[in-house]
Amino acid sequence: KLHFGIGVKNGFKEIVQRHQSRYEMPYKVETMMIEDILRHSKRINDLVTKILDCSEFDIINKSIVISLPGCDSQAWHSDGPHLDVDHHLRCHCLNVFIPLIDMDLSLGPTEIRPRSHYYSRDLAKLYLLAHLKKEVKKNVAPILRLGSALLFDYRVLHRGLANYSDKIRPVLVLTCAKPGFKDLLNFPSRSIFDTP
């Protein structure tokens, strides 16, 4: 039996425990025809190219996130940094979350802080300013159906809510980026198969 802690530094390139009882696994997802799902969905493909402001994009991550029954809500987080900490730039990377079952609130949908990618380059200062100006938007947690898609900027603050159900909550995650961008933060280089 394999035991490991929470977070990238305690995980493996095949699986990372993001939070107690919440796991992300790119391992074996590569063998699925996931890229075809995205590339042949004209609606999603058009949205991704428009948001990234480029005619071609790379799919830099294909994984499954599962939340086990009883999993608590995650802490707020973004999946990656800004490319420029002094100026807000257009989206360079985005997530496409596709639930693999019909969601309901008891399963713990993904909650998002809209427009938080504008604040996450200097969160304490910029979020406080937005709050004082009454620009902070209400959090949203869309209840998606099987096969629906939630697209959001990689820098947006988000979290998986608690899974109060007796079911596993699986979500397909596709991370799309402008050509040349690499995600060096979300999975370590060490492998399960390298351990003694």
PDB file of C-alpha atoms in Angstrom, residues 46-188:
ATOM      1  CA  ASP A  46     -13.318  28.126 -30.318  1.00  0.00           C
ATOM      2  CA  LEU A  47     -13.662  29.382 -26.736  1.00  0.00           C
ATOM      3  CA  VAL A  48     -10.136  28.272 -25.802  1.00  0.00           C
ATOM      4  CA  THR A  49      -8.547  29.917 -28.857  1.00  0.00           C
ATOM      5  CA  LYS A  50     -10.513  33.109 -28.215  1.00  0.00           C
ATOM      6  CA  ILE A  51      -9.638  33.273 -24.511  1.00  0.00           C
ATOM      7  CA  LEU A  52      -5.951  32.529 -25.157  1.00  0.00           C
ATOM      8  CA  ASP A  53      -5.970  34.894 -28.149  1.00  0.00           C
ATOM      9  CA  CYS A  54      -4.135  32.435 -30.393  1.00  0.00           C
ATOM     10  CA  SER A  55      -5.049  30.181 -33.298  1.00  0.00           C
ATOM     11  CA  GLU A  56      -3.283  27.128 -31.839  1.00  0.00           C
ATOM     12  CA  PHE A  57      -2.831  25.995 -28.252  1.00  0.00           C
ATOM     13  CA  ASP A  58      -1.159  23.191 -26.353  1.00  0.00           C
ATOM     14  CA  ILE A  59      -2.887  20.843 -23.941  1.00  0.00           C
ATOM     15  CA  ILE A  60      -0.275  20.768 -21.185  1.00  0.00           C
ATOM     16  CA  ASN A  61      -2.152  18.650 -18.653  1.00  0.00           C
ATOM     17  CA  LYS A  62      -4.712  15.877 -18.890  1.00  0.00           C
ATOM     18  CA  SER A  63      -5.773  14.471 -15.562  1.00  0.00           C
ATOM     19  CA  ILE A  64      -8.610  13.229 -13.403  1.00  0.00           C
ATOM     20  CA  VAL A  65      -9.377  14.826 -10.033  1.00  0.00           C
ATOM     21  CA  ILE A  66     -11.359  12.666  -7.657  1.00  0.00           C
ATOM     22  CA  SER A  67     -12.848  13.705  -4.346  1.00  0.00           C
ATOM     23  CA  LEU A  68     -13.723  10.860  -2.053  1.00  0.00           C
ATOM     24  CA  PRO A  69     -16.848  10.865   0.123  1.00  0.00           C
ATOM     25  CA  GLY A  70     -16.234  12.961   3.241  1.00  0.00           C
ATOM     26  CA  CYS A  71     -13.570  15.125   1.589  1.00  0.00           C
ATOM     27  CA  ASP A  72     -13.520  18.655   3.078  1.00  0.00           C
ATOM     28  CA  SER A  73     -13.425  21.869   1.058  1.00  0.00           C
ATOM     29  CA  GLN A  74     -10.034  22.872  -0.263  1.00  0.00           C
ATOM     30  CA  ALA A  75      -8.302  26.122   0.584  1.00  0.00           C
ATOM     31  CA  TRP A  76      -8.611  28.842  -2.047  1.00  0.00           C
ATOM     32  CA  HIS A  77      -5.795  28.615  -4.596  1.00  0.00           C
ATOM     33  CA  SER A  78      -4.789  29.396  -8.155  1.00  0.00           C
ATOM     34  CA  ASP A  79      -3.115  26.762 -10.306  1.00  0.00           C
ATOM     35  CA  GLY A  80      -0.229  28.941 -11.404  1.00  0.00           C
ATOM     36  CA  PRO A  81       1.440  32.317 -11.384  1.00  0.00           C
ATOM     37  CA  HIS A  82       1.209  35.430 -13.483  1.00  0.00           C
ATOM     38  CA  LEU A  83       3.844  35.865 -16.188  1.00  0.00           C
ATOM     39  CA  ASP A  84       4.344  39.495 -15.127  1.00  0.00           C
ATOM     40  CA  VAL A  85       3.898  40.487 -11.483  1.00  0.00           C
ATOM     41  CA  ASP A  86       3.781  44.214 -12.266  1.00  0.00           C
ATOM     42  CA  HIS A  87       1.165  44.224 -15.038  1.00  0.00           C
ATOM     43  CA  HIS A  88      -1.960  42.244 -15.731  1.00  0.00           C
ATOM     44  CA  LEU A  89      -1.587  40.278 -18.973  1.00  0.00           C
ATOM     45  CA  ARG A  90      -4.155  38.368 -21.003  1.00  0.00           C
ATOM     46  CA  CYS A  91      -4.806  34.748 -20.171  1.00  0.00           C
ATOM     47  CA  HIS A  92      -1.863  32.499 -21.082  1.00  0.00           C
ATOM     48  CA  CYS A  93      -3.230  29.281 -19.584  1.00  0.00           C
ATOM     49  CA  LEU A  94      -6.695  28.024 -18.669  1.00  0.00           C
ATOM     50  CA  ASN A  95      -8.420  25.033 -17.158  1.00  0.00           C
ATOM     51  CA  VAL A  96     -11.260  23.077 -18.704  1.00  0.00           C
ATOM     52  CA  PHE A  97     -13.070  21.045 -16.020  1.00  0.00           C
ATOM     53  CA  ILE A  98     -15.452  18.381 -17.328  1.00  0.00           C
ATOM     54  CA  PRO A  99     -17.446  16.450 -14.706  1.00  0.00           C
ATOM     55  CA  LEU A 100     -17.681  12.726 -15.415  1.00  0.00           C
ATOM     56  CA  ILE A 101     -20.963  12.441 -13.499  1.00  0.00           C
ATOM     57  CA  ASP A 102     -23.929  14.780 -13.026  1.00  0.00           C
ATOM     58  CA  MET A 103     -22.978  17.152 -10.236  1.00  0.00           C
ATOM     59  CA  ASP A 104     -25.017  18.387  -7.325  1.00  0.00           C
ATOM     60  CA  LEU A 105     -24.064  20.474  -4.319  1.00  0.00           C
ATOM     61  CA  SER A 106     -23.510  17.403  -2.107  1.00  0.00           C
ATOM     62  CA  LEU A 107     -20.698  16.180  -4.428  1.00  0.00           C
ATOM     63  CA  GLY A 108     -18.652  19.349  -3.912  1.00  0.00           C
ATOM     64  CA  PRO A 109     -18.528  21.315  -7.157  1.00  0.00           C
ATOM     65  CA  THR A 110     -15.689  23.702  -7.984  1.00  0.00           C
ATOM     66  CA  GLU A 111     -16.201  27.140  -6.462  1.00  0.00           C
ATOM     67  CA  ILE A 112     -14.673  30.160  -8.180  1.00  0.00           C
ATOM     68  CA  ARG A 113     -13.969  33.735  -7.174  1.00  0.00           C
ATOM     69  CA  PRO A 114     -14.825  35.590 -10.414  1.00  0.00           C
ATOM     70  CA  ARG A 115     -12.250  38.122 -11.614  1.00  0.00           C
ATOM     71  CA  SER A 116      -9.769  37.030  -8.920  1.00  0.00           C
ATOM     72  CA  HIS A 117      -7.102  36.556 -11.611  1.00  0.00           C
ATOM     73  CA  TYR A 118      -6.869  40.358 -11.615  1.00  0.00           C
ATOM     74  CA  TYR A 119      -5.900  40.285  -7.925  1.00  0.00           C
ATOM     75  CA  SER A 120      -3.811  37.121  -7.605  1.00  0.00           C
ATOM     76  CA  ARG A 121      -0.533  38.706  -8.753  1.00  0.00           C
ATOM     77  CA  ASP A 122      -0.486  40.695  -5.480  1.00  0.00           C
ATOM     78  CA  LEU A 123      -3.421  39.182  -3.639  1.00  0.00           C
ATOM     79  CA  ALA A 124      -3.323  40.991  -0.296  1.00  0.00           C
ATOM     80  CA  LYS A 125      -3.027  44.464  -1.806  1.00  0.00           C
ATOM     81  CA  LEU A 126      -5.163  44.110  -4.948  1.00  0.00           C
ATOM     82  CA  TYR A 127      -7.967  42.128  -3.308  1.00  0.00           C
ATOM     83  CA  LEU A 128      -8.222  44.697  -0.497  1.00  0.00           C
ATOM     84  CA  LEU A 129      -8.392  47.531  -3.040  1.00  0.00           C
ATOM     85  CA  ALA A 130     -11.095  45.713  -5.025  1.00  0.00           C
ATOM     86  CA  HIS A 131     -13.025  45.088  -1.810  1.00  0.00           C
ATOM     87  CA  LEU A 132     -12.827  48.762  -0.809  1.00  0.00           C
ATOM     88  CA  LYS A 133     -14.036  49.772  -4.299  1.00  0.00           C
ATOM     89  CA  LYS A 134     -16.857  47.181  -4.045  1.00  0.00           C
ATOM     90  CA  GLU A 135     -15.543  45.393  -7.142  1.00  0.00           C
ATOM     91  CA  VAL A 136     -15.308  41.914  -5.593  1.00  0.00           C
ATOM     92  CA  LYS A 137     -17.792  39.551  -7.217  1.00  0.00           C
ATOM     93  CA  LYS A 138     -19.807  36.910  -5.377  1.00  0.00           C
ATOM     94  CA  ASN A 139     -18.330  33.404  -5.422  1.00  0.00           C
ATOM     95  CA  VAL A 140     -19.953  30.929  -7.808  1.00  0.00           C
ATOM     96  CA  ALA A 141     -20.099  27.128  -7.755  1.00  0.00           C
ATOM     97  CA  PRO A 142     -21.762  25.992 -10.981  1.00  0.00           C
ATOM     98  CA  ILE A 143     -23.665  22.708 -10.798  1.00  0.00           C
ATOM     99  CA  LEU A 144     -22.622  21.028 -14.042  1.00  0.00           C
ATOM    100  CA  ARG A 145     -24.078  18.043 -15.840  1.00  0.00           C
ATOM    101  CA  LEU A 146     -22.066  15.104 -17.127  1.00  0.00           C
ATOM    102  CA  GLY A 147     -19.982  16.295 -20.081  1.00  0.00           C
ATOM    103  CA  SER A 148     -20.501  20.030 -19.460  1.00  0.00           C
ATOM    104  CA  ALA A 149     -17.393  22.170 -19.251  1.00  0.00           C
ATOM    105  CA  LEU A 150     -16.219  24.872 -16.862  1.00  0.00           C
ATOM    106  CA  LEU A 151     -13.444  27.040 -18.337  1.00  0.00           C
ATOM    107  CA  PHE A 152     -11.444  29.435 -16.188  1.00  0.00           C
ATOM    108  CA  ASP A 153      -8.145  31.264 -16.168  1.00  0.00           C
ATOM    109  CA  TYR A 154      -5.301  29.312 -14.537  1.00  0.00           C
ATOM    110  CA  ARG A 155      -4.728  32.282 -12.189  1.00  0.00           C
ATOM    111  CA  VAL A 156      -8.323  32.420 -10.874  1.00  0.00           C
ATOM    112  CA  LEU A 157      -8.810  31.578  -7.208  1.00  0.00           C
ATOM    113  CA  HIS A 158     -10.879  28.427  -6.903  1.00  0.00           C
ATOM    114  CA  ARG A 159     -11.417  25.398  -4.692  1.00  0.00           C
ATOM    115  CA  GLY A 160     -13.220  22.097  -4.662  1.00  0.00           C
ATOM    116  CA  LEU A 161     -16.063  22.150  -2.161  1.00  0.00           C
ATOM    117  CA  ALA A 162     -16.673  19.381   0.375  1.00  0.00           C
ATOM    118  CA  ASN A 163     -18.030  16.067  -0.873  1.00  0.00           C
ATOM    119  CA  TYR A 164     -20.897  15.298   1.525  1.00  0.00           C
ATOM    120  CA  SER A 165     -22.215  12.477  -0.652  1.00  0.00           C
ATOM    121  CA  ASP A 166     -21.470   8.765  -0.528  1.00  0.00           C
ATOM    122  CA  LYS A 167     -20.095   8.883  -4.105  1.00  0.00           C
ATOM    123  CA  ILE A 168     -16.676   9.559  -5.604  1.00  0.00           C
ATOM    124  CA  ARG A 169     -16.661  12.836  -7.556  1.00  0.00           C
ATOM    125  CA  PRO A 170     -14.540  12.501 -10.754  1.00  0.00           C
ATOM    126  CA  VAL A 171     -13.668  15.512 -12.897  1.00  0.00           C
ATOM    127  CA  LEU A 172     -11.606  15.480 -16.090  1.00  0.00           C
ATOM    128  CA  VAL A 173      -9.105  18.361 -16.129  1.00  0.00           C
ATOM    129  CA  LEU A 174      -7.596  19.680 -19.341  1.00  0.00           C
ATOM    130  CA  THR A 175      -5.135  22.548 -19.012  1.00  0.00           C
ATOM    131  CA  CYS A 176      -4.658  24.526 -22.208  1.00  0.00           C
ATOM    132  CA  ALA A 177      -1.917  27.074 -22.814  1.00  0.00           C
ATOM    133  CA  LYS A 178      -0.390  29.298 -25.407  1.00  0.00           C
ATOM    134  CA  PRO A 179       2.358  27.447 -27.291  1.00  0.00           C
ATOM    135  CA  GLY A 180       5.596  27.248 -25.338  1.00  0.00           C
ATOM    136  CA  PHE A 181       4.138  27.644 -21.832  1.00  0.00           C
ATOM    137  CA  LYS A 182       5.082  24.835 -19.435  1.00  0.00           C
ATOM    138  CA  ASP A 183       3.476  24.045 -16.079  1.00  0.00           C
ATOM    139  CA  LEU A 184       6.366  23.297 -13.732  1.00  0.00           C
ATOM    140  CA  LEU A 185       4.386  23.606 -10.498  1.00  0.00           C
ATOM    141  CA  ASN A 186       1.558  21.100 -10.321  1.00  0.00           C
ATOM    142  CA  PHE A 187       3.274  17.718 -10.597  1.00  0.00           C
ATOM    143  CA  PRO A 188       6.700  16.656  -9.302  1.00  0.00           C
TER     144      PRO A 188
END
